Amino acid sequence: MRLGLALGYWGRGPDPGHVALAQEAERLGYHSVWTAESWGSDAFTPLTWIAARTSTIRLGTAVAQMAARSPAATAMHALTLDHLSGGRMLLGLGLSGPQVVEGWYGRPFPKSPLTATREYVDVVRQVLRRRAPVEVDGRFHPLPYRGPDGMGLGRPLKSITHPLRAGLPVLLGAEGPKNVAQTARIADGWLPLYWSPSRPEVYGDVVREFPDGFLVAPMARVKVCDDVTEGLLPVKAMLGFYIGGMGHAARNFHADLMARMGYAEQARRIQELFLAGRREEAVLAVPDAFADEISLVGPRERIAERLELWRKGPVTDLLALSPDPHTLRVLAELTS
């Protein structure tokens, strides 16, 4: 099981320690470093900044939001950074949810998300392969565009720039069983948001046998500390925000996943509290047991013991959400 460093997205501003943290992860032998985006900082610019200051660590987006760019534009970002970094790019994509897609990007959330994802990946693959001009007779991402509001003058194009790697890895963030099953068919890897090594069945039967070479790279908060309860507070804060605020009360994929993991009543309560403006209470309503099973928190010996569960499953890459150099070093020692 390889290690990755997950930096997430910026809050109020850039974290001045991210480059140094990525450099330390590279020195410790981490395989990859990952950035993200929500509705603030983008995923590709910070990753390019890190690429210029490292030399071997792989560079991943976990995730770049599909609604933020057309698939051709995303492929351009990926092939450009792959060239500049010497072939270190890992393209992680996610569909996000209706509130973000419609509220931030001003686009309709696709009524057939599986089809929209499949078309998006198809365009990216065609751009990267550069075998022929890109053509997709699609419902969501048609190329060339033939809609009634167009001029009808578009023609299929092939990238001017020759991609460094036709097989640049494409990974997808997916939560529902059907989405995960499709991910195994059309992508090179999967980025689970919440992974519990004791409950893989919540993602469907496909987790029992992924294709050869398929990457399974969940993110997990990792913290070496003496007090487990205190160490879990950042995990609970994240869960409270995602389950309570990253979606509508009637359509929240994160809350749905928590419910499938056996915490349906608690998920509803977190949503109720968060949407009522009682955010601190929403965080405290996150069960410690749930936060604990999707993270690695506690003394070194406890983390070492729990790591064995992660190694037994399909996980190929553990992406550690940890801004703490000491924790990164301990994790590297435990997995070496």
Short mmCIF file of N, CA, C and O in Angstrom, two decimals, residues 43-124:
data_model
loop_
_atom_site.label_atom_id
_atom_site.label_comp_id
_atom_site.label_asym_id
_atom_site.label_seq_id
_atom_site.Cartn_x
_atom_site.Cartn_y
_atom_site.Cartn_z
N ALA A 43 -7.86 23.30 -8.44
CA ALA A 43 -6.99 22.16 -8.12
C ALA A 43 -5.67 22.18 -8.89
O ALA A 43 -4.66 21.70 -8.38
N PHE A 44 -5.66 22.73 -10.10
CA PHE A 44 -4.49 22.58 -10.96
C PHE A 44 -3.37 23.58 -10.66
O PHE A 44 -2.19 23.24 -10.74
N THR A 45 -3.72 24.82 -10.30
CA THR A 45 -2.68 25.83 -10.08
C THR A 45 -1.78 25.49 -8.89
O THR A 45 -0.55 25.51 -9.01
N PRO A 46 -2.33 25.15 -7.70
CA PRO A 46 -1.45 24.76 -6.60
C PRO A 46 -0.61 23.52 -6.93
O PRO A 46 0.54 23.41 -6.50
N LEU A 47 -1.18 22.61 -7.70
CA LEU A 47 -0.44 21.40 -8.06
C LEU A 47 0.74 21.73 -8.96
O LEU A 47 1.82 21.14 -8.85
N THR A 48 0.55 22.69 -9.85
CA THR A 48 1.64 23.14 -10.72
C THR A 48 2.73 23.81 -9.90
O THR A 48 3.93 23.63 -10.15
N TRP A 49 2.33 24.59 -8.90
CA TRP A 49 3.29 25.25 -8.01
C TRP A 49 4.14 24.20 -7.28
O TRP A 49 5.36 24.33 -7.17
N ILE A 50 3.49 23.14 -6.80
CA ILE A 50 4.20 22.05 -6.12
C ILE A 50 5.08 21.30 -7.10
O ILE A 50 6.22 20.92 -6.78
N ALA A 51 4.60 21.09 -8.32
CA ALA A 51 5.37 20.36 -9.33
C ALA A 51 6.71 21.03 -9.59
O ALA A 51 7.73 20.37 -9.79
N ALA A 52 6.71 22.36 -9.60
CA ALA A 52 7.94 23.11 -9.88
C ALA A 52 8.96 23.01 -8.76
O ALA A 52 10.14 23.33 -8.96
N ARG A 53 8.52 22.54 -7.58
CA ARG A 53 9.40 22.50 -6.41
C ARG A 53 9.64 21.08 -5.90
O ARG A 53 10.13 20.87 -4.81
N THR A 54 9.24 20.11 -6.70
CA THR A 54 9.51 18.70 -6.39
C THR A 54 10.03 18.04 -7.67
O THR A 54 10.05 18.65 -8.74
N SER A 55 10.42 16.77 -7.55
CA SER A 55 11.01 16.13 -8.74
C SER A 55 10.49 14.73 -9.01
O SER A 55 10.51 14.28 -10.16
N THR A 56 10.01 14.01 -8.01
CA THR A 56 9.63 12.62 -8.24
C THR A 56 8.20 12.29 -7.81
O THR A 56 7.59 11.37 -8.37
N ILE A 57 7.67 13.00 -6.86
CA ILE A 57 6.36 12.66 -6.32
C ILE A 57 5.28 12.88 -7.38
O ILE A 57 5.31 13.85 -8.13
N ARG A 58 4.32 11.93 -7.49
CA ARG A 58 3.23 12.06 -8.45
C ARG A 58 2.27 13.16 -8.01
O ARG A 58 2.15 13.47 -6.83
N LEU A 59 1.56 13.74 -8.99
CA LEU A 59 0.75 14.92 -8.77
C LEU A 59 -0.70 14.64 -9.14
O LEU A 59 -1.01 14.41 -10.31
N GLY A 60 -1.59 14.62 -8.16
CA GLY A 60 -2.97 14.21 -8.41
C GLY A 60 -4.00 15.26 -8.03
O GLY A 60 -3.78 16.06 -7.12
N THR A 61 -5.12 15.24 -8.74
CA THR A 61 -6.28 16.07 -8.36
C THR A 61 -7.32 15.16 -7.72
O THR A 61 -7.75 14.19 -8.32
N ALA A 62 -7.72 15.51 -6.51
CA ALA A 62 -8.68 14.67 -5.80
C ALA A 62 -9.67 15.56 -5.04
O ALA A 62 -9.54 15.75 -3.85
N VAL A 63 -10.64 16.14 -5.78
CA VAL A 63 -10.83 15.92 -7.21
C VAL A 63 -10.94 17.26 -7.92
O VAL A 63 -11.24 18.28 -7.29
N ALA A 64 -10.73 17.21 -9.26
CA ALA A 64 -11.10 18.32 -10.13
C ALA A 64 -12.56 18.14 -10.51
O ALA A 64 -12.97 17.04 -10.89
N GLN A 65 -13.34 19.19 -10.38
CA GLN A 65 -14.78 19.06 -10.60
C GLN A 65 -15.11 19.15 -12.09
O GLN A 65 -14.69 20.06 -12.79
N MET A 66 -15.90 18.20 -12.55
CA MET A 66 -16.24 18.14 -13.97
C MET A 66 -17.02 19.38 -14.42
O MET A 66 -16.84 19.85 -15.55
N ALA A 67 -17.87 19.90 -13.56
CA ALA A 67 -18.68 21.05 -13.95
C ALA A 67 -17.84 22.31 -14.13
O ALA A 67 -18.29 23.27 -14.76
N ALA A 68 -16.63 22.31 -13.58
CA ALA A 68 -15.79 23.51 -13.64
C ALA A 68 -15.22 23.76 -15.03
O ALA A 68 -14.88 24.90 -15.36
N ARG A 69 -15.11 22.70 -15.83
CA ARG A 69 -14.47 22.81 -17.14
C ARG A 69 -15.10 21.84 -18.10
O ARG A 69 -15.54 20.76 -17.70
N SER A 70 -15.05 22.18 -19.37
CA SER A 70 -15.43 21.19 -20.37
C SER A 70 -14.41 20.06 -20.32
O SER A 70 -13.28 20.25 -19.87
N PRO A 71 -14.77 18.86 -20.77
CA PRO A 71 -13.81 17.76 -20.72
C PRO A 71 -12.56 18.03 -21.56
O PRO A 71 -11.45 17.61 -21.19
N ALA A 72 -12.70 18.75 -22.67
CA ALA A 72 -11.52 19.07 -23.47
C ALA A 72 -10.59 20.01 -22.71
O ALA A 72 -9.36 19.85 -22.75
N ALA A 73 -11.16 20.98 -21.97
CA ALA A 73 -10.33 21.89 -21.18
C ALA A 73 -9.61 21.13 -20.07
O ALA A 73 -8.44 21.40 -19.77
N THR A 74 -10.31 20.20 -19.44
CA THR A 74 -9.67 19.39 -18.39
C THR A 74 -8.51 18.58 -18.97
O THR A 74 -7.44 18.48 -18.36
N ALA A 75 -8.72 17.99 -20.13
CA ALA A 75 -7.65 17.23 -20.78
C ALA A 75 -6.46 18.14 -21.09
O ALA A 75 -5.30 17.72 -20.98
N MET A 76 -6.72 19.38 -21.49
CA MET A 76 -5.64 20.34 -21.75
C MET A 76 -4.84 20.61 -20.49
O MET A 76 -3.60 20.64 -20.50
N HIS A 77 -5.54 20.83 -19.37
CA HIS A 77 -4.85 21.04 -18.09
C HIS A 77 -3.96 19.84 -17.78
O HIS A 77 -2.79 19.99 -17.39
N ALA A 78 -4.52 18.65 -17.90
CA ALA A 78 -3.81 17.43 -17.52
C ALA A 78 -2.59 17.19 -18.40
O ALA A 78 -1.49 16.89 -17.90
N LEU A 79 -2.74 17.32 -19.71
CA LEU A 79 -1.60 17.03 -20.59
C LEU A 79 -0.51 18.10 -20.44
O LEU A 79 0.69 17.81 -20.58
N THR A 80 -0.92 19.35 -20.15
CA THR A 80 0.07 20.41 -19.95
C THR A 80 0.90 20.15 -18.70
O THR A 80 2.13 20.21 -18.72
N LEU A 81 0.23 19.86 -17.58
CA LEU A 81 0.94 19.60 -16.34
C LEU A 81 1.75 18.31 -16.42
O LEU A 81 2.83 18.20 -15.83
N ASP A 82 1.25 17.33 -17.17
CA ASP A 82 2.01 16.09 -17.34
C ASP A 82 3.33 16.36 -18.05
O ASP A 82 4.38 15.84 -17.67
N HIS A 83 3.31 17.19 -19.08
CA HIS A 83 4.54 17.57 -19.77
C HIS A 83 5.49 18.32 -18.84
O HIS A 83 6.67 18.00 -18.74
N LEU A 84 4.96 19.35 -18.15
CA LEU A 84 5.81 20.19 -17.32
C LEU A 84 6.43 19.43 -16.15
O LEU A 84 7.49 19.80 -15.66
N SER A 85 5.76 18.38 -15.70
CA SER A 85 6.25 17.63 -14.54
C SER A 85 7.03 16.38 -14.93
O SER A 85 7.46 15.63 -14.04
N GLY A 86 7.15 16.11 -16.22
CA GLY A 86 7.87 14.92 -16.63
C GLY A 86 7.08 13.64 -16.45
O GLY A 86 7.64 12.59 -16.13
N GLY A 87 5.76 13.72 -16.64
CA GLY A 87 4.92 12.52 -16.59
C GLY A 87 4.49 12.11 -15.20
O GLY A 87 4.38 10.92 -14.91
N ARG A 88 4.19 13.08 -14.35
CA ARG A 88 3.81 12.76 -12.96
C ARG A 88 2.33 12.97 -12.67
O ARG A 88 1.88 12.78 -11.55
N MET A 89 1.53 13.32 -13.66
CA MET A 89 0.15 13.71 -13.44
C MET A 89 -0.78 12.52 -13.24
O MET A 89 -0.69 11.51 -13.94
N LEU A 90 -1.70 12.65 -12.27
CA LEU A 90 -2.79 11.71 -12.04
C LEU A 90 -4.07 12.53 -12.02
O LEU A 90 -4.23 13.41 -11.17
N LEU A 91 -4.97 12.27 -12.96
CA LEU A 91 -6.16 13.09 -13.10
C LEU A 91 -7.34 12.47 -12.37
O LEU A 91 -7.92 11.49 -12.81
N GLY A 92 -7.69 13.07 -11.24
CA GLY A 92 -8.86 12.63 -10.48
C GLY A 92 -10.02 13.57 -10.73
O GLY A 92 -9.88 14.79 -10.60
N LEU A 93 -11.17 13.01 -11.08
CA LEU A 93 -12.35 13.80 -11.45
C LEU A 93 -13.53 13.45 -10.55
O LEU A 93 -13.67 12.31 -10.11
N GLY A 94 -14.40 14.44 -10.35
CA GLY A 94 -15.61 14.20 -9.58
C GLY A 94 -16.76 15.03 -10.12
O GLY A 94 -16.55 16.14 -10.64
N LEU A 95 -17.97 14.51 -9.99
CA LEU A 95 -19.15 15.19 -10.52
C LEU A 95 -19.68 16.26 -9.58
O LEU A 95 -20.40 17.14 -9.99
N SER A 96 -19.32 16.21 -8.29
CA SER A 96 -19.86 17.09 -7.25
C SER A 96 -21.36 16.83 -7.08
O SER A 96 -21.84 15.74 -7.37
N GLY A 97 -22.11 17.83 -6.63
CA GLY A 97 -23.54 17.64 -6.37
C GLY A 97 -24.35 18.80 -6.91
O GLY A 97 -23.81 19.81 -7.36
N PRO A 98 -25.68 18.68 -6.86
CA PRO A 98 -26.55 19.70 -7.46
C PRO A 98 -26.34 21.10 -6.91
O PRO A 98 -26.39 22.08 -7.66
N GLN A 99 -26.11 21.23 -5.59
CA GLN A 99 -25.97 22.56 -5.03
C GLN A 99 -24.76 23.29 -5.60
O GLN A 99 -24.82 24.48 -5.90
N VAL A 100 -23.66 22.58 -5.74
CA VAL A 100 -22.44 23.20 -6.25
C VAL A 100 -22.52 23.40 -7.75
O VAL A 100 -22.20 24.48 -8.27
N VAL A 101 -22.95 22.38 -8.47
CA VAL A 101 -23.00 22.46 -9.92
C VAL A 101 -23.95 23.58 -10.38
O VAL A 101 -23.61 24.38 -11.26
N GLU A 102 -25.12 23.67 -9.75
CA GLU A 102 -26.10 24.66 -10.17
C GLU A 102 -25.91 26.00 -9.46
O GLU A 102 -26.16 27.06 -10.05
N GLY A 103 -25.45 25.96 -8.21
CA GLY A 103 -25.30 27.20 -7.44
C GLY A 103 -24.02 27.94 -7.71
O GLY A 103 -23.97 29.18 -7.62
N TRP A 104 -22.95 27.21 -8.04
CA TRP A 104 -21.64 27.85 -8.25
C TRP A 104 -21.26 27.94 -9.73
O TRP A 104 -20.83 28.97 -10.22
N TYR A 105 -21.45 26.83 -10.43
CA TYR A 105 -21.06 26.80 -11.84
C TYR A 105 -22.18 27.21 -12.79
O TYR A 105 -21.95 27.41 -13.98
N GLY A 106 -23.40 27.32 -12.27
CA GLY A 106 -24.50 27.79 -13.09
C GLY A 106 -24.87 26.86 -14.22
O GLY A 106 -25.28 27.29 -15.29
N ARG A 107 -24.74 25.57 -13.94
CA ARG A 107 -25.07 24.56 -14.94
C ARG A 107 -26.06 23.56 -14.34
O ARG A 107 -26.05 23.34 -13.13
N PRO A 108 -26.89 22.94 -15.17
CA PRO A 108 -27.82 21.95 -14.61
C PRO A 108 -27.08 20.69 -14.18
O PRO A 108 -26.18 20.22 -14.89
N PHE A 109 -27.44 20.19 -13.02
CA PHE A 109 -26.87 18.91 -12.60
C PHE A 109 -27.47 17.83 -13.50
O PHE A 109 -28.69 17.77 -13.68
N PRO A 110 -26.66 16.95 -14.08
CA PRO A 110 -27.19 15.98 -15.04
C PRO A 110 -28.18 15.01 -14.41
O PRO A 110 -27.92 14.46 -13.34
N LYS A 111 -29.30 14.83 -15.09
CA LYS A 111 -30.30 13.89 -14.60
C LYS A 111 -29.83 12.45 -14.76
O LYS A 111 -30.38 11.54 -14.13
N SER A 112 -28.85 12.23 -15.62
CA SER A 112 -28.24 10.91 -15.78
C SER A 112 -26.74 11.05 -15.51
O SER A 112 -25.93 11.13 -16.44
N PRO A 113 -26.36 11.10 -14.22
CA PRO A 113 -24.95 11.35 -13.88
C PRO A 113 -23.98 10.30 -14.41
O PRO A 113 -22.84 10.62 -14.74
N LEU A 114 -24.43 9.05 -14.50
CA LEU A 114 -23.55 8.01 -15.02
C LEU A 114 -23.21 8.27 -16.48
O LEU A 114 -22.05 8.13 -16.91
N THR A 115 -24.22 8.66 -17.25
CA THR A 115 -23.99 8.95 -18.67
C THR A 115 -23.10 10.17 -18.83
O THR A 115 -22.18 10.19 -19.66
N ALA A 116 -23.36 11.21 -18.04
CA ALA A 116 -22.56 12.43 -18.12
C ALA A 116 -21.09 12.14 -17.79
O ALA A 116 -20.19 12.63 -18.47
N THR A 117 -20.86 11.33 -16.77
CA THR A 117 -19.48 10.97 -16.40
C THR A 117 -18.82 10.16 -17.50
O THR A 117 -17.65 10.40 -17.86
N ARG A 118 -19.55 9.22 -18.04
CA ARG A 118 -18.99 8.36 -19.11
C ARG A 118 -18.59 9.19 -20.34
O ARG A 118 -17.52 8.99 -20.91
N GLU A 119 -19.44 10.12 -20.73
CA GLU A 119 -19.12 10.97 -21.88
C GLU A 119 -17.90 11.85 -21.58
O GLU A 119 -17.04 12.05 -22.44
N TYR A 120 -17.85 12.38 -20.38
CA TYR A 120 -16.74 13.25 -19.99
C TYR A 120 -15.42 12.51 -20.09
O TYR A 120 -14.44 13.00 -20.68
N VAL A 121 -15.38 11.32 -19.52
CA VAL A 121 -14.15 10.51 -19.57
C VAL A 121 -13.80 10.14 -21.00
O VAL A 121 -12.62 10.12 -21.38
N ASP A 122 -14.80 9.88 -21.82
CA ASP A 122 -14.57 9.53 -23.22
C ASP A 122 -13.84 10.66 -23.94
O ASP A 122 -12.87 10.43 -24.68
N VAL A 123 -14.30 11.90 -23.74
CA VAL A 123 -13.64 13.03 -24.38
C VAL A 123 -12.20 13.16 -23.90
O VAL A 123 -11.27 13.32 -24.71
N VAL A 124 -11.99 13.07 -22.59
CA VAL A 124 -10.63 13.18 -22.04
C VAL A 124 -9.73 12.11 -22.64
O VAL A 124 -8.59 12.39 -23.06
#
